Amino acid sequence: MIEADRSRWFVTTEWLAAHLDAPDVVVVDASWYLPTMNRDGAAEYAAAHIPGAVHFDLDKVKDETNPLPHMLPSPEAFASAVRKLGIGDGMRIVVYDGIGLFSAPRVWWTFRVFGARDVCILEGGFPKWRAEGRPVSDEAVVRQPRHFTARMDHGMVRDVEDVKRALASGSAQVVDARPADRFRGEAPEPRPGLSSGHMPGALNVPFAAIVADGKLRSPESLAETFAAAGVDPARPVITTCGSGVSAAILWLALESMGHNRLGLYDGSWTEWASRDDTEIVSGPA
């Protein structure tokens, strides 16, 4: 693994404040929460958001034909959704969320899957923006529709069969972002009816272990955390989690460390644990 420039994927609150009115910059509120968090991303956006920001709803911009939560939509559906948000080709997209660094990486990753070349994350997110006393707005934002050319990079996405093959052959490491107690099968899943536990051979790097104050931890801390979990930086990685959201945090961390042989299991544990042709084990990795 080579060292990467993590600033490639982040902008600071200072930078955004200085470029908020730039015509080629669009700010995206990507706030989304687990059911157990008892928070509503759309309602919070309506109450207060960074001035000019549009709201990207993971539960609406999705594959409507798939019963699994917020699975990637088709390129055509994605392009239609972001055009209506006023996001077009050649724009710089800055994504943030209401926790700091939780759902923003999933939306950042989604834009990249569909070909956005200049998309980054607000470091520290909305909590840092507000803590610094920067302006917020409750005004509805309507931008002029823009043309967005969506070309899906299938190499960034993995399905259940890809994960099965990786686990059976060892061709890639499967790294799970869920909390350790859920991974070990000691705590329930937030979605009713799903068993906890993990895929046989999967490794566990809880996303909370690599995030602090809405930011990724230092490169040294990230390297130590992944190494302690048994992740080999020289081998490919498939990231996974509960429903494909926090898996993108692992992706972000690994890519910031220079890892570029990555895939994300879109169905994640929600799909794996709901099938009758997959194996679930308990205990530590």
Coordinates of C-alpha atoms in Angstrom, one line a residue:
M1 CA 0.0 0.0 0.0
I2 CA 1.3 3.4 -0.9
E3 CA 0.7 6.6 1.1
A4 CA -2.0 8.7 -0.4
D5 CA -2.9 12.4 0.0
R6 CA -6.0 12.2 2.1
S7 CA -6.8 15.9 1.4
R8 CA -7.8 14.7 -2.1
W9 CA -11.1 13.5 -0.6
F10 CA -11.8 16.3 2.0
V11 CA -12.3 20.0 2.1
T12 CA -12.2 22.1 5.3
T13 CA -15.0 24.2 6.7
E14 CA -12.8 27.2 6.0
W15 CA -12.5 26.3 2.3
L16 CA -16.2 25.7 1.9
A17 CA -17.1 29.0 3.6
A18 CA -14.8 30.8 1.1
H19 CA -16.3 29.0 -1.9
L20 CA -20.0 28.7 -0.9
D21 CA -21.1 31.0 -3.6
A22 CA -18.9 29.6 -6.4
P23 CA -21.0 28.7 -9.4
D24 CA -19.2 25.4 -9.9
V25 CA -19.6 24.2 -6.3
V26 CA -22.6 22.3 -5.1
V27 CA -23.1 21.3 -1.5
V28 CA -25.0 18.1 -0.7
D29 CA -26.5 17.3 2.7
A30 CA -26.3 13.5 2.8
S31 CA -27.7 13.0 6.3
W32 CA -29.1 9.6 6.9
Y33 CA -29.6 7.6 10.1
L34 CA -30.1 4.0 11.3
P35 CA -33.6 3.3 12.6
T36 CA -32.2 2.9 16.1
M37 CA -30.8 6.5 16.1
N38 CA -34.3 8.0 16.1
R39 CA -33.3 10.8 13.8
D40 CA -34.7 12.0 10.5
G41 CA -32.3 13.3 7.9
A42 CA -34.9 15.0 5.8
A43 CA -36.5 16.7 8.8
E44 CA -33.2 17.9 10.1
Y45 CA -32.2 19.2 6.6
A46 CA -35.5 21.2 6.4
A47 CA -34.8 22.7 9.9
A48 CA -31.2 23.7 9.2
H49 CA -28.7 23.1 6.5
I50 CA -25.6 24.8 5.0
P51 CA -27.0 27.7 2.8
G52 CA -27.6 26.5 -0.7
A53 CA -27.2 22.8 0.1
V54 CA -29.5 20.3 -1.5
H55 CA -30.6 17.1 0.2
F56 CA -29.6 13.7 -1.1
D57 CA -32.0 11.0 0.4
L58 CA -30.4 7.6 0.4
D59 CA -33.8 6.0 0.9
K60 CA -35.2 7.7 -2.3
V61 CA -32.3 7.6 -4.7
K62 CA -32.2 3.8 -4.8
D63 CA -33.1 0.7 -6.8
E64 CA -36.9 0.8 -6.4
T65 CA -37.2 -2.8 -7.6
N66 CA -35.0 -4.2 -4.9
P67 CA -36.4 -4.9 -1.4
L68 CA -33.0 -4.4 0.2
P69 CA -32.4 -0.9 1.7
H70 CA -30.9 1.9 -0.5
M71 CA -29.3 -0.4 -3.1
L72 CA -27.6 1.5 -5.9
P73 CA -30.1 2.7 -8.6
S74 CA -29.6 2.3 -12.3
P75 CA -27.4 4.9 -14.0
E76 CA -30.5 6.4 -15.6
A77 CA -32.3 6.7 -12.3
F78 CA -29.3 8.3 -10.6
A79 CA -28.8 10.8 -13.4
S80 CA -32.4 11.8 -13.3
A81 CA -32.3 12.3 -9.5
V82 CA -29.2 14.4 -9.4
R83 CA -30.2 16.5 -12.5
K84 CA -33.3 17.5 -10.5
L85 CA -31.0 18.5 -7.6
G86 CA -29.1 20.8 -10.0
I87 CA -25.9 18.7 -10.0
G88 CA -24.2 18.5 -13.3
D89 CA -21.1 17.4 -15.1
G90 CA -17.9 19.3 -14.2
M91 CA -19.2 20.6 -10.8
R92 CA -17.3 20.2 -7.6
I93 CA -19.5 18.3 -5.2
V94 CA -19.1 18.7 -1.5
V95 CA -20.9 16.2 0.7
Y96 CA -21.6 16.4 4.4
D97 CA -23.8 14.8 7.1
G98 CA -25.4 15.5 10.4
I99 CA -23.1 13.2 12.5
G100 CA -19.8 14.3 11.0
L101 CA -18.6 11.3 9.1
F102 CA -21.3 8.6 8.8
S103 CA -23.6 8.7 5.8
A104 CA -21.6 11.2 3.7
P105 CA -19.0 8.6 2.6
R106 CA -21.8 6.4 1.2
V107 CA -23.1 9.3 -0.9
W108 CA -19.5 10.3 -1.9
W109 CA -18.9 6.7 -3.0
T110 CA -22.2 6.6 -4.9
F111 CA -21.3 9.7 -6.9
R112 CA -18.0 8.2 -7.8
V113 CA -19.6 4.9 -8.8
F114 CA -21.6 6.9 -11.3
G115 CA -18.7 8.8 -12.7
A116 CA -18.4 12.1 -10.7
R117 CA -14.7 13.1 -10.9
D118 CA -14.7 15.9 -8.4
V119 CA -16.5 14.9 -5.2
C120 CA -15.3 15.4 -1.7
I121 CA -16.4 15.3 1.9
L122 CA -16.7 18.2 4.3
E123 CA -14.3 17.3 7.1
G124 CA -16.1 17.4 10.4
G125 CA -19.4 17.7 8.7
F126 CA -22.4 19.8 9.9
P127 CA -21.4 19.5 13.6
K128 CA -18.1 21.3 12.9
W129 CA -19.8 23.8 10.7
R130 CA -22.3 24.7 13.4
A131 CA -19.8 24.6 16.2
E132 CA -17.8 27.3 14.4
G133 CA -20.9 29.5 14.2
R134 CA -21.1 29.5 10.4
P135 CA -24.4 30.3 8.7
V136 CA -27.2 27.9 8.4
S137 CA -30.5 28.1 6.6
D138 CA -34.0 26.6 6.7
E139 CA -34.9 27.9 3.2
A140 CA -35.9 25.4 0.5
V141 CA -33.2 25.1 -2.1
V142 CA -34.3 24.8 -5.7
R143 CA -31.4 24.7 -8.2
Q144 CA -31.7 24.8 -12.0
P145 CA -31.6 21.3 -13.4
R146 CA -28.2 20.4 -14.8
H147 CA -27.0 17.6 -17.1
F148 CA -25.3 14.7 -15.3
T149 CA -23.7 11.9 -17.4
A150 CA -23.9 8.7 -15.3
R151 CA -21.6 5.9 -16.2
M152 CA -21.5 3.1 -13.6
D153 CA -18.1 1.8 -12.6
H154 CA -19.1 -1.8 -11.9
G155 CA -15.6 -2.6 -10.6
M156 CA -16.4 -0.6 -7.4
V157 CA -19.4 -2.8 -6.5
R158 CA -19.6 -6.4 -5.3
D159 CA -22.6 -8.7 -5.0
V160 CA -23.3 -11.7 -2.8
E161 CA -21.7 -14.1 -5.3
D162 CA -18.5 -12.0 -5.5
V163 CA -18.3 -12.2 -1.7
K164 CA -18.9 -15.9 -1.5
R165 CA -16.1 -16.5 -4.1
A166 CA -13.7 -14.1 -2.2
L167 CA -14.3 -15.9 1.1
A168 CA -14.0 -19.4 -0.4
S169 CA -10.8 -18.6 -2.5
G170 CA -9.2 -16.0 -0.3
S171 CA -8.9 -13.7 -3.4
A172 CA -10.0 -10.7 -1.3
Q173 CA -10.3 -9.9 2.4
V174 CA -13.9 -9.1 3.5
V175 CA -13.8 -6.4 6.1
D176 CA -16.9 -5.7 8.1
A177 CA -17.6 -2.2 9.6
R178 CA -20.3 -3.2 12.1
P179 CA -19.7 -2.9 15.8
A180 CA -17.8 -5.7 17.3
D181 CA -20.7 -7.1 19.4
R182 CA -22.9 -7.5 16.4
F183 CA -20.0 -9.0 14.4
R184 CA -19.5 -11.6 17.2
G185 CA -23.2 -12.3 17.4
E186 CA -23.5 -11.0 20.9
A187 CA -25.8 -8.0 20.1
P188 CA -28.9 -7.8 17.9
E189 CA -29.0 -6.2 14.5
P190 CA -30.9 -2.9 14.2
R191 CA -33.2 -4.4 11.6
P192 CA -35.8 -6.8 12.9
G193 CA -35.5 -10.4 11.9
L194 CA -31.8 -10.5 11.0
S195 CA -29.4 -12.7 12.9
S196 CA -26.2 -11.1 14.1
G197 CA -22.8 -12.8 13.6
H198 CA -20.5 -12.6 10.6
M199 CA -19.4 -14.2 7.3
P200 CA -16.9 -17.1 7.8
G201 CA -13.5 -15.6 7.3
A202 CA -14.5 -12.0 7.5
L203 CA -12.5 -9.5 9.5
N204 CA -13.9 -6.7 11.7
V205 CA -12.9 -3.0 11.7
P206 CA -15.8 -1.2 13.4
F207 CA -16.2 2.2 11.7
A208 CA -16.3 3.9 15.1
A209 CA -12.7 2.8 15.6
I210 CA -11.4 4.8 12.7
V211 CA -13.5 8.0 13.2
A212 CA -13.1 10.7 15.8
D213 CA -14.9 14.1 16.0
G214 CA -16.4 13.6 12.5
K215 CA -13.0 13.0 10.9
L216 CA -10.8 10.0 10.0
R217 CA -8.2 9.3 12.6
S218 CA -4.6 9.9 11.8
P219 CA -2.9 7.7 9.1
E220 CA -0.8 6.1 11.8
S221 CA -3.9 5.2 13.9
L222 CA -5.7 3.9 10.8
A223 CA -2.8 1.7 9.9
E224 CA -2.6 0.3 13.4
T225 CA -6.3 -0.4 13.6
F226 CA -6.4 -2.3 10.3
A227 CA -3.3 -4.2 11.1
A228 CA -4.7 -5.2 14.5
A229 CA -7.7 -6.6 12.7
G230 CA -5.6 -8.7 10.5
V231 CA -6.0 -6.7 7.3
D232 CA -3.1 -7.2 4.9
P233 CA -2.6 -3.9 3.1
A234 CA -1.1 -5.7 0.1
R235 CA -4.2 -7.7 -0.7
P236 CA -7.6 -6.7 -2.2
V237 CA -10.4 -5.7 0.2
I238 CA -14.2 -5.9 0.0
T239 CA -15.9 -3.7 2.5
T240 CA -19.2 -4.6 4.1
C241 CA -21.4 -3.5 7.0
G242 CA -25.1 -3.6 7.9
S243 CA -26.6 -2.1 4.7
G244 CA -23.8 -0.6 2.7
V245 CA -23.5 2.7 4.4
S246 CA -20.6 2.5 7.0
A247 CA -18.8 0.1 4.6
A248 CA -18.1 3.3 2.6
I249 CA -16.3 4.7 5.7
L250 CA -13.9 1.8 5.6
W251 CA -13.4 2.4 1.8
L252 CA -12.7 6.0 2.5
A253 CA -10.1 5.2 5.2
L254 CA -8.4 2.5 3.1
E255 CA -8.2 4.7 0.0
S256 CA -6.9 7.6 2.1
M257 CA -4.1 5.2 3.1
G258 CA -3.3 4.5 -0.5
H259 CA -5.3 1.3 -1.0
N260 CA -6.8 1.1 -4.5
R261 CA -7.9 -2.5 -4.8
L262 CA -11.3 -2.1 -3.3
G263 CA -14.9 -3.2 -3.7
L264 CA -18.0 -2.5 -1.6
Y265 CA -20.7 -5.2 -1.0
D266 CA -23.8 -3.2 -1.7
G267 CA -26.3 -5.7 -0.1
S268 CA -24.0 -6.2 3.0
W269 CA -25.3 -7.9 6.1
T270 CA -29.0 -7.2 5.4
E271 CA -28.8 -9.3 2.3
W272 CA -26.3 -11.9 3.6
A273 CA -28.3 -12.6 6.8
S274 CA -31.7 -12.8 5.0
R275 CA -30.7 -15.6 2.5
D276 CA -30.8 -19.3 3.1
D277 CA -27.7 -20.0 1.0
T278 CA -25.2 -18.1 3.1
E279 CA -23.3 -19.1 6.3
I280 CA -23.3 -17.2 9.5
V281 CA -20.8 -17.7 12.3
S282 CA -20.4 -16.2 15.8
G283 CA -17.5 -15.3 18.0
P284 CA -14.4 -13.3 17.1
A285 CA -12.8 -13.4 13.6

